[in-house]
Amino acid sequence: MTIAARHPPTLFALAATLIAGPSGRGYLAPGTTALSVIAEGDVMLALNARPKPVRIDPTRTAVIVVDMQNAFASAGGMFDLAGIDISGAVPAIDANRRLLAAARESGMAVVYLQMSYKPDLSDGGDATSPNHYKELGMVMMRERPELRGKLLIDGSWDWQIVDALKPAPGDKIVRKSRYSGFCDTGLEAYLRARGIRYLLFSGVATNICVDATARDAYSREFWPILVEDAMNHSGPDFNRQSTLWNFENALGWVTRTDMVIAALQMEPAEPQPI
């Protein structure tokens, strides 16, 4: 059942105690609830998050699944071939399964970002582009001839979204050739056309493409919320910690899959006299 069907457009006065701890930071205290604050025509859910709970309208929220492709999350993919630890991809995939099931059940939009290059690499950038020198796939295909045409190339196995998280009918797929999903893509236009303001980010890598896209979202007046257990990072763990710290303190919010699911499952109280 969608959020709209469960929560008719009427004004509810809801009893909700949002306790973020003595410092005013952190998740809700155990035993408290994340109930809705509902305005006329809207359903605002209090999503348990750091540094404080954040109110979102689920009818104006999308899950942005960043680059959950074989390249970054599967044995034999680009990250694995480069010697990057991908062990964190398995729990991230499981968290995404649960997150996406709940989002689709509630009628929330789901958008997949997919890192992609044309076979001739014409969209990868020439020698005047920093992408030519810094993006891992471009570098590996140049330095290892046996990999040419195989990493992140449209239609290749490496490019494909992992089998466990294949898009469902109605999901949007946005092709990108830079770290940020907003760079030379139709992502912003798609979100604006649907009145979406709140973005729940999952995927890989926490510290690269998730970070780049969520930062751009913040600068475009979207509300970026990182679902930390539904992401995996590259490199040392301090990369993950740094990204989460930045979003918790300066750029957005950090939550977890179970907290999103709990918020979406909340039912409104009986209407109270105004």
Short mmCIF file of C-alpha atoms in Angstrom, two decimals:
data_model
loop_
_atom_site.label_atom_id
_atom_site.label_comp_id
_atom_site.label_asym_id
_atom_site.label_seq_id
_atom_site.Cartn_x
_atom_site.Cartn_y
_atom_site.Cartn_z
CA MET A 1 0.00 0.00 0.00
CA THR A 2 1.38 3.42 -0.92
CA ILE A 3 1.93 6.20 1.58
CA ALA A 4 -0.78 8.24 -0.14
CA ALA A 5 -3.32 5.45 0.33
CA ARG A 6 -2.41 4.92 3.99
CA HIS A 7 -2.37 8.63 4.87
CA PRO A 8 -5.28 10.65 3.42
CA PRO A 9 -4.70 14.41 2.95
CA THR A 10 -6.13 15.70 6.20
CA LEU A 11 -4.63 17.49 9.19
CA PHE A 12 -3.50 15.18 11.99
CA ALA A 13 -2.13 16.24 15.31
CA LEU A 14 0.27 13.45 16.16
CA ALA A 15 1.96 12.69 19.44
CA ALA A 16 5.64 12.23 18.73
CA THR A 17 8.60 12.56 21.05
CA LEU A 18 11.84 13.03 19.17
CA ILE A 19 14.74 12.44 21.55
CA ALA A 20 18.21 12.89 20.13
CA GLY A 21 20.14 12.35 23.35
CA PRO A 22 21.56 14.79 25.88
CA SER A 23 23.89 16.40 23.36
CA GLY A 24 21.10 16.98 20.85
CA ARG A 25 22.86 14.68 18.38
CA GLY A 26 22.44 11.07 17.38
CA TYR A 27 19.49 8.78 16.74
CA LEU A 28 16.22 8.65 18.62
CA ALA A 29 16.47 7.09 22.04
CA PRO A 30 15.35 3.43 22.28
CA GLY A 31 11.64 3.13 22.91
CA THR A 32 10.68 6.42 21.29
CA THR A 33 8.84 6.64 17.99
CA ALA A 34 9.30 8.48 14.73
CA LEU A 35 5.71 9.51 14.06
CA SER A 36 4.42 11.86 11.39
CA VAL A 37 3.91 15.57 11.46
CA ILE A 38 1.25 16.08 8.82
CA ALA A 39 0.28 19.32 7.11
CA GLU A 40 -2.73 19.77 4.88
CA GLY A 41 -2.17 17.56 1.85
CA ASP A 42 1.24 16.30 3.00
CA VAL A 43 2.60 13.44 5.08
CA MET A 44 5.80 14.38 6.87
CA LEU A 45 7.65 11.48 8.44
CA ALA A 46 10.23 12.02 11.13
CA LEU A 47 13.12 9.87 9.95
CA ASN A 48 15.51 8.75 12.67
CA ALA A 49 18.90 10.14 11.60
CA ARG A 50 22.11 11.81 12.67
CA PRO A 51 22.75 14.48 13.83
CA LYS A 52 19.00 14.86 14.49
CA PRO A 53 15.81 13.35 13.09
CA VAL A 54 14.88 14.86 9.74
CA ARG A 55 11.34 15.28 8.46
CA ILE A 56 10.69 14.03 4.93
CA ASP A 57 7.64 13.84 2.71
CA PRO A 58 7.71 10.27 1.31
CA THR A 59 5.61 11.34 -1.68
CA ARG A 60 8.44 13.74 -2.59
CA THR A 61 11.31 11.36 -1.79
CA ALA A 62 13.44 9.17 -4.05
CA VAL A 63 15.99 6.47 -3.35
CA ILE A 64 19.12 7.14 -5.41
CA VAL A 65 21.00 3.86 -5.93
CA VAL A 66 24.52 4.81 -6.95
CA ASP A 67 26.57 2.52 -9.20
CA MET A 68 25.56 -0.85 -7.76
CA GLN A 69 27.29 -2.48 -10.72
CA ASN A 70 29.49 -5.53 -11.14
CA ALA A 71 32.43 -3.16 -11.57
CA PHE A 72 32.19 -2.04 -7.95
CA ALA A 73 30.44 -4.87 -6.12
CA SER A 74 31.24 -8.24 -7.75
CA ALA A 75 34.21 -10.59 -7.81
CA GLY A 76 36.00 -10.13 -11.12
CA GLY A 77 34.75 -6.57 -11.48
CA MET A 78 36.88 -3.46 -11.83
CA PHE A 79 37.35 -2.79 -8.10
CA ASP A 80 38.23 -6.42 -7.45
CA LEU A 81 40.71 -6.45 -10.35
CA ALA A 82 42.30 -3.31 -8.94
CA GLY A 83 42.82 -4.97 -5.55
CA ILE A 84 40.17 -2.89 -3.77
CA ASP A 85 38.43 -4.71 -0.91
CA ILE A 86 34.80 -5.37 -1.92
CA SER A 87 33.83 -7.49 1.09
CA GLY A 88 31.51 -4.72 2.26
CA ALA A 89 29.44 -5.04 -0.90
CA VAL A 90 27.59 -8.15 0.31
CA PRO A 91 25.93 -6.53 3.37
CA ALA A 92 25.32 -3.36 1.33
CA ILE A 93 23.47 -5.38 -1.30
CA ASP A 94 21.35 -7.02 1.39
CA ALA A 95 20.51 -3.63 2.91
CA ASN A 96 19.58 -2.30 -0.53
CA ARG A 97 17.23 -5.22 -1.10
CA ARG A 98 15.31 -4.33 2.06
CA LEU A 99 15.45 -0.59 1.44
CA LEU A 100 14.19 -0.84 -2.13
CA ALA A 101 11.42 -3.28 -1.25
CA ALA A 102 10.09 -0.88 1.38
CA ALA A 103 10.46 2.14 -0.91
CA ARG A 104 8.63 0.50 -3.80
CA GLU A 105 5.89 -0.77 -1.47
CA SER A 106 5.31 2.78 -0.25
CA GLY A 107 5.21 4.18 -3.78
CA MET A 108 8.52 6.03 -3.41
CA ALA A 109 10.52 6.77 -6.56
CA VAL A 110 13.65 4.67 -7.21
CA VAL A 111 16.47 5.99 -9.38
CA TYR A 112 19.53 3.97 -10.41
CA LEU A 113 22.72 5.76 -11.41
CA GLN A 114 24.93 3.74 -13.74
CA MET A 115 28.54 4.66 -14.52
CA SER A 116 28.97 4.15 -18.25
CA TYR A 117 31.27 4.80 -21.18
CA LYS A 118 30.64 4.43 -24.89
CA PRO A 119 32.82 1.77 -26.58
CA ASP A 120 34.93 4.47 -28.23
CA LEU A 121 35.36 6.27 -24.86
CA SER A 122 34.26 9.52 -26.49
CA ASP A 123 32.40 10.47 -23.31
CA GLY A 124 35.30 9.53 -21.03
CA GLY A 125 37.31 12.65 -21.67
CA ASP A 126 40.46 13.13 -23.74
CA ALA A 127 43.93 14.04 -22.51
CA THR A 128 42.69 17.51 -21.53
CA SER A 129 40.18 16.03 -19.04
CA PRO A 130 41.05 15.14 -15.44
CA ASN A 131 38.70 12.16 -15.79
CA HIS A 132 41.15 10.71 -18.31
CA TYR A 133 43.82 10.52 -15.59
CA LYS A 134 41.84 9.89 -12.39
CA GLU A 135 38.82 7.66 -13.13
CA LEU A 136 39.89 4.09 -12.37
CA GLY A 137 38.30 2.41 -15.39
CA MET A 138 39.89 4.85 -17.82
CA VAL A 139 43.30 4.37 -16.22
CA MET A 140 43.12 0.56 -16.03
CA MET A 141 41.97 0.17 -19.63
CA ARG A 142 44.84 2.37 -20.78
CA GLU A 143 47.49 0.64 -18.67
CA ARG A 144 46.28 -2.95 -19.05
CA PRO A 145 45.55 -3.72 -22.72
CA GLU A 146 43.71 -6.95 -21.89
CA LEU A 147 41.02 -4.87 -20.14
CA ARG A 148 40.36 -2.46 -22.99
CA GLY A 149 36.69 -2.32 -23.86
CA LYS A 150 35.73 -4.32 -20.75
CA LEU A 151 35.44 -1.87 -17.84
CA LEU A 152 32.23 0.15 -17.47
CA ILE A 153 31.61 -0.03 -21.21
CA ASP A 154 27.94 0.10 -22.23
CA GLY A 155 26.55 -3.44 -22.42
CA SER A 156 29.54 -5.14 -20.78
CA TRP A 157 29.24 -7.45 -17.75
CA ASP A 158 31.28 -4.99 -15.68
CA TRP A 159 28.75 -2.22 -16.50
CA GLN A 160 25.68 -4.22 -15.53
CA ILE A 161 23.81 -3.63 -12.27
CA VAL A 162 24.33 -6.58 -9.92
CA ASP A 163 21.79 -9.36 -10.39
CA ALA A 164 20.48 -9.09 -6.82
CA LEU A 165 19.42 -5.46 -7.37
CA LYS A 166 18.08 -5.39 -10.91
CA PRO A 167 15.77 -2.40 -11.52
CA ALA A 168 12.04 -3.06 -11.32
CA PRO A 169 9.45 -1.80 -13.79
CA GLY A 170 8.94 1.89 -13.16
CA ASP A 171 12.42 2.51 -11.77
CA LYS A 172 14.46 5.19 -13.52
CA ILE A 173 17.99 4.49 -14.79
CA VAL A 174 20.30 7.47 -15.31
CA ARG A 175 23.51 6.92 -17.27
CA LYS A 176 26.51 8.98 -16.16
CA SER A 177 30.16 9.24 -17.19
CA ARG A 178 31.47 11.26 -14.25
CA TYR A 179 31.39 10.69 -10.50
CA SER A 180 28.35 12.91 -9.89
CA GLY A 181 24.97 11.77 -11.11
CA PHE A 182 24.10 15.41 -11.78
CA CYS A 183 26.95 16.00 -14.24
CA ASP A 184 25.59 16.25 -17.81
CA THR A 185 22.63 13.95 -17.09
CA GLY A 186 18.87 14.27 -16.90
CA LEU A 187 18.76 13.47 -13.18
CA GLU A 188 17.87 16.94 -11.94
CA ALA A 189 15.18 17.47 -14.56
CA TYR A 190 13.65 14.08 -13.71
CA LEU A 191 13.51 14.91 -9.99
CA ARG A 192 12.19 18.45 -10.52
CA ALA A 193 9.43 17.24 -12.82
CA ARG A 194 8.16 14.97 -10.05
CA GLY A 195 8.46 17.51 -7.26
CA ILE A 196 11.07 15.40 -5.46
CA ARG A 197 13.09 17.19 -2.76
CA TYR A 198 14.34 14.44 -0.42
CA LEU A 199 16.99 11.97 -1.59
CA LEU A 200 17.96 8.75 0.19
CA PHE A 201 21.37 7.68 -1.09
CA SER A 202 22.69 4.11 -1.25
CA GLY A 203 25.37 2.40 -3.33
CA VAL A 204 29.11 2.69 -4.04
CA ALA A 205 31.51 4.14 -3.42
CA THR A 206 30.51 6.05 -0.30
CA ASN A 207 33.51 8.36 -0.60
CA ILE A 208 33.50 8.88 -4.37
CA CYS A 209 30.32 8.70 -6.46
CA VAL A 210 27.85 8.74 -3.56
CA ASP A 211 29.72 11.67 -2.03
CA ALA A 212 29.98 13.59 -5.33
CA THR A 213 26.30 13.13 -6.19
CA ALA A 214 25.00 13.90 -2.70
CA ARG A 215 27.17 17.04 -2.48
CA ASP A 216 25.73 18.25 -5.77
CA ALA A 217 22.24 17.46 -4.47
CA TYR A 218 22.85 19.70 -1.46
CA SER A 219 24.00 22.57 -3.68
CA ARG A 220 20.85 22.16 -5.79
CA GLU A 221 18.56 22.48 -2.74
CA PHE A 222 17.71 18.80 -2.43
CA TRP A 223 17.87 17.17 1.01
CA PRO A 224 20.63 14.50 0.90
CA ILE A 225 20.32 11.62 3.38
CA LEU A 226 22.93 8.84 3.33
CA VAL A 227 21.74 5.33 4.21
CA GLU A 228 25.05 4.21 5.66
CA ASP A 229 24.55 0.44 5.83
CA ALA A 230 23.34 0.36 2.21
CA MET A 231 26.66 1.76 0.95
CA ASN A 232 30.22 0.52 0.58
CA HIS A 233 33.38 2.59 0.38
CA SER A 234 36.70 2.26 -1.41
CA GLY A 235 40.10 2.45 0.24
CA PRO A 236 40.77 2.79 3.99
CA ASP A 237 37.85 3.01 6.40
CA PHE A 238 38.71 6.61 7.22
CA ASN A 239 37.36 7.44 3.75
CA ARG A 240 33.95 6.18 4.83
CA GLN A 241 34.19 7.91 8.19
CA SER A 242 35.13 11.22 6.58
CA THR A 243 32.18 11.17 4.19
CA LEU A 244 29.72 10.32 6.94
CA TRP A 245 31.17 13.03 9.19
CA ASN A 246 30.86 15.64 6.45
CA PHE A 247 27.24 14.81 5.75
CA GLU A 248 26.30 14.53 9.40
CA ASN A 249 27.88 17.89 10.24
CA ALA A 250 27.72 20.04 7.12
CA LEU A 251 25.93 18.59 4.12
CA GLY A 252 22.98 16.45 5.15
CA TRP A 253 21.96 13.54 7.34
CA VAL A 254 22.94 9.93 7.95
CA THR A 255 20.47 7.13 8.63
CA ARG A 256 20.17 3.34 8.33
CA THR A 257 17.93 0.97 6.39
CA ASP A 258 15.92 -0.20 9.41
CA MET A 259 15.19 3.40 10.34
CA VAL A 260 13.86 4.21 6.87
CA ILE A 261 11.67 1.11 6.95
CA ALA A 262 10.39 1.96 10.44
CA ALA A 263 9.46 5.49 9.35
CA LEU A 264 7.62 4.24 6.26
CA GLN A 265 5.63 1.76 8.33
CA MET A 266 4.39 4.34 10.85
CA GLU A 267 0.63 4.89 10.87
CA PRO A 268 -0.96 8.23 11.81
CA ALA A 269 -2.89 8.64 15.01
CA GLU A 270 -6.58 9.49 15.03
CA PRO A 271 -7.34 13.07 13.98
CA GLN A 272 -7.58 15.46 16.87
CA PRO A 273 -9.89 18.48 17.12
CA ILE A 274 -8.25 21.65 15.89
#
